[in-house]
Coordinates of C-alpha atoms in Angstrom, one line a residue:
M9 CA 100.0 116.2 53.8
E10 CA 102.2 114.0 51.6
G11 CA 105.3 115.3 53.4
L12 CA 103.9 114.3 56.7
K13 CA 103.0 110.8 55.4
R14 CA 106.5 110.4 54.1
I15 CA 108.0 111.4 57.5
L16 CA 105.7 109.0 59.4
R17 CA 106.7 106.1 57.1
E18 CA 110.4 106.9 57.1
K19 CA 112.2 104.4 59.4
D20 CA 115.8 104.6 58.2
H21 CA 116.8 108.2 59.0
T22 CA 118.3 108.1 62.5
G23 CA 117.4 111.6 63.4
L24 CA 113.7 111.2 62.4
Q25 CA 113.7 107.8 64.0
F26 CA 114.8 109.2 67.4
L27 CA 112.4 112.1 67.1
K28 CA 109.5 109.8 66.4
Y29 CA 110.7 107.5 69.2
V30 CA 110.6 110.4 71.6
T31 CA 107.2 111.4 70.4
C32 CA 105.7 107.9 70.6
G33 CA 107.4 107.6 74.0
G34 CA 105.6 110.7 75.1
V35 CA 102.3 109.1 74.2
A36 CA 103.3 106.0 76.1
F37 CA 104.5 108.2 79.0
A38 CA 101.2 109.9 79.1
T39 CA 99.5 106.5 79.1
D40 CA 101.7 105.4 82.0
L41 CA 101.0 108.5 84.0
T42 CA 97.3 108.4 83.4
V43 CA 96.9 104.8 84.4
F44 CA 99.2 105.1 87.4
Y45 CA 97.6 108.2 88.8
L46 CA 94.0 107.1 88.2
L47 CA 94.8 103.9 90.2
A48 CA 96.9 105.8 92.8
V49 CA 94.0 108.2 93.5
S50 CA 91.0 105.9 93.2
V51 CA 91.7 102.2 93.3
F52 CA 95.1 101.5 94.9
P53 CA 95.9 104.6 97.1
S54 CA 99.6 105.3 97.0
L55 CA 99.8 109.1 97.3
T56 CA 100.5 110.9 100.6
P57 CA 99.1 114.3 101.5
N58 CA 102.5 115.9 100.9
D59 CA 103.0 114.4 97.5
I60 CA 103.7 117.0 94.8
A61 CA 100.9 115.6 92.5
V62 CA 98.4 115.9 95.4
Q63 CA 99.4 119.5 96.1
L64 CA 99.6 120.4 92.4
F65 CA 96.2 119.1 91.5
G66 CA 94.5 119.8 94.9
L67 CA 93.7 116.1 95.4
D68 CA 92.1 114.9 98.6
V69 CA 93.9 111.7 99.8
E70 CA 93.7 109.9 103.1
P71 CA 96.9 109.1 105.0
I72 CA 98.2 105.5 104.3
S73 CA 100.9 103.4 105.9
E74 CA 104.3 103.1 104.2
S75 CA 103.7 99.4 103.6
V76 CA 100.3 100.0 101.9
R77 CA 101.9 102.8 99.8
L78 CA 104.8 100.6 98.7
R79 CA 102.5 97.7 97.8
N80 CA 100.1 100.0 95.9
F81 CA 103.0 101.7 94.2
W82 CA 104.0 98.3 92.7
I83 CA 100.4 97.5 91.7
G84 CA 100.0 100.8 90.0
K85 CA 103.4 100.6 88.3
T86 CA 102.6 97.0 87.0
S87 CA 99.2 98.2 85.6
S88 CA 100.6 101.3 84.0
F89 CA 103.5 99.2 82.6
I90 CA 101.1 96.9 80.7
G91 CA 99.0 99.8 79.3
A92 CA 102.0 102.0 78.3
N93 CA 103.9 99.1 76.7
A94 CA 100.9 98.0 74.6
V95 CA 100.7 101.6 73.3
A96 CA 104.5 101.8 72.9
Y97 CA 104.7 98.6 70.9
A98 CA 101.9 99.6 68.5
L99 CA 103.4 103.1 67.9
N100 CA 107.0 101.8 67.6
V101 CA 105.9 99.3 64.9
L102 CA 103.8 101.7 63.0
F103 CA 106.1 104.7 63.0
V104 CA 109.6 104.1 64.4
F105 CA 111.3 100.8 63.8
K106 CA 111.3 98.2 61.0
G107 CA 110.2 94.8 62.1
G108 CA 111.2 91.6 60.5
K109 CA 114.4 90.9 62.5
H110 CA 112.3 88.3 64.4
K111 CA 108.9 86.6 63.9
V112 CA 106.1 88.9 65.1
H113 CA 105.3 86.8 68.2
H114 CA 109.0 86.7 69.1
E115 CA 109.2 90.5 68.5
V116 CA 106.3 91.1 70.8
A117 CA 107.8 88.8 73.5
L118 CA 111.2 90.4 73.2
F119 CA 109.6 93.9 73.3
F120 CA 107.8 93.1 76.6
A121 CA 110.9 91.2 77.9
V122 CA 113.1 94.2 77.5
S123 CA 110.4 96.4 78.9
F124 CA 109.9 94.1 81.8
V125 CA 113.6 94.2 82.7
A126 CA 113.5 98.0 82.4
F127 CA 110.3 98.1 84.5
L128 CA 111.8 96.0 87.2
L129 CA 115.0 98.0 87.4
G130 CA 113.1 101.3 87.2
T131 CA 110.5 100.3 89.8
W132 CA 113.1 98.9 92.1
S133 CA 114.8 102.2 92.0
G134 CA 111.5 103.8 92.9
D135 CA 111.0 101.2 95.7
I136 CA 114.5 102.1 97.1
L137 CA 113.7 105.8 97.0
I138 CA 110.4 105.2 98.9
R139 CA 111.6 102.5 101.3
F140 CA 115.0 103.9 102.3
F141 CA 114.8 107.6 101.7
G142 CA 111.1 108.4 102.1
I143 CA 111.0 110.1 98.7
Q144 CA 107.5 111.1 97.4
T145 CA 105.7 108.6 95.2
T146 CA 105.7 111.1 92.3
F147 CA 109.4 111.5 92.3
S148 CA 109.9 107.8 92.7
N149 CA 107.6 107.2 89.7
L150 CA 109.4 109.7 87.5
T151 CA 112.8 108.1 88.4
A152 CA 111.4 104.7 87.4
I153 CA 110.2 106.1 84.1
V154 CA 113.4 107.8 83.1
F155 CA 115.5 104.8 84.0
A156 CA 113.2 102.5 82.0
T157 CA 113.2 104.8 79.0
L158 CA 117.0 104.6 78.6
I159 CA 117.0 100.8 78.9
N160 CA 114.0 100.4 76.5
Y161 CA 115.4 102.5 73.7
T162 CA 118.7 100.6 73.7
G163 CA 117.1 97.2 73.8
R164 CA 114.5 98.0 71.1
K165 CA 117.0 99.7 68.7
F166 CA 119.7 97.1 68.9
F167 CA 118.1 93.8 69.9
I168 CA 114.4 93.8 68.8
F169 CA 114.0 95.8 65.6
Q170 CA 116.1 96.3 62.6
G171 CA 117.8 99.5 63.8

């Protein structure tokens, strides 16, 4: 148990740091997916009957227009962004990065600013895939998440926290 506590507190070892970042990112990713799909299925419909998530989980969805799907995709992504980033910030501060490079309120603001840039670029990539290529919502969502992850790690490691 002491070994696990030591690993969780260690923030200088690059290999452990990246492993913990990926693990914490996995929790934030699960939060993002959960919020997005709960909304996409029940509150802001954005899945089509041929979407892989609909087929995989045997969901019953009504057909929707492309304009409604696109609008609801943005609403769902915005909501999941807020939830996932709140989780990501808390876990990153607790387990991954050393704070203190900035005052806490600046750190939080920078964290969300970098995440917001990543969110916009990622979600616009998903928007383009939906709008111009008719790609399924699920694939567009996953593309947005991968794109945002790469931007977030770089911004957090080099600009927000103390390495």
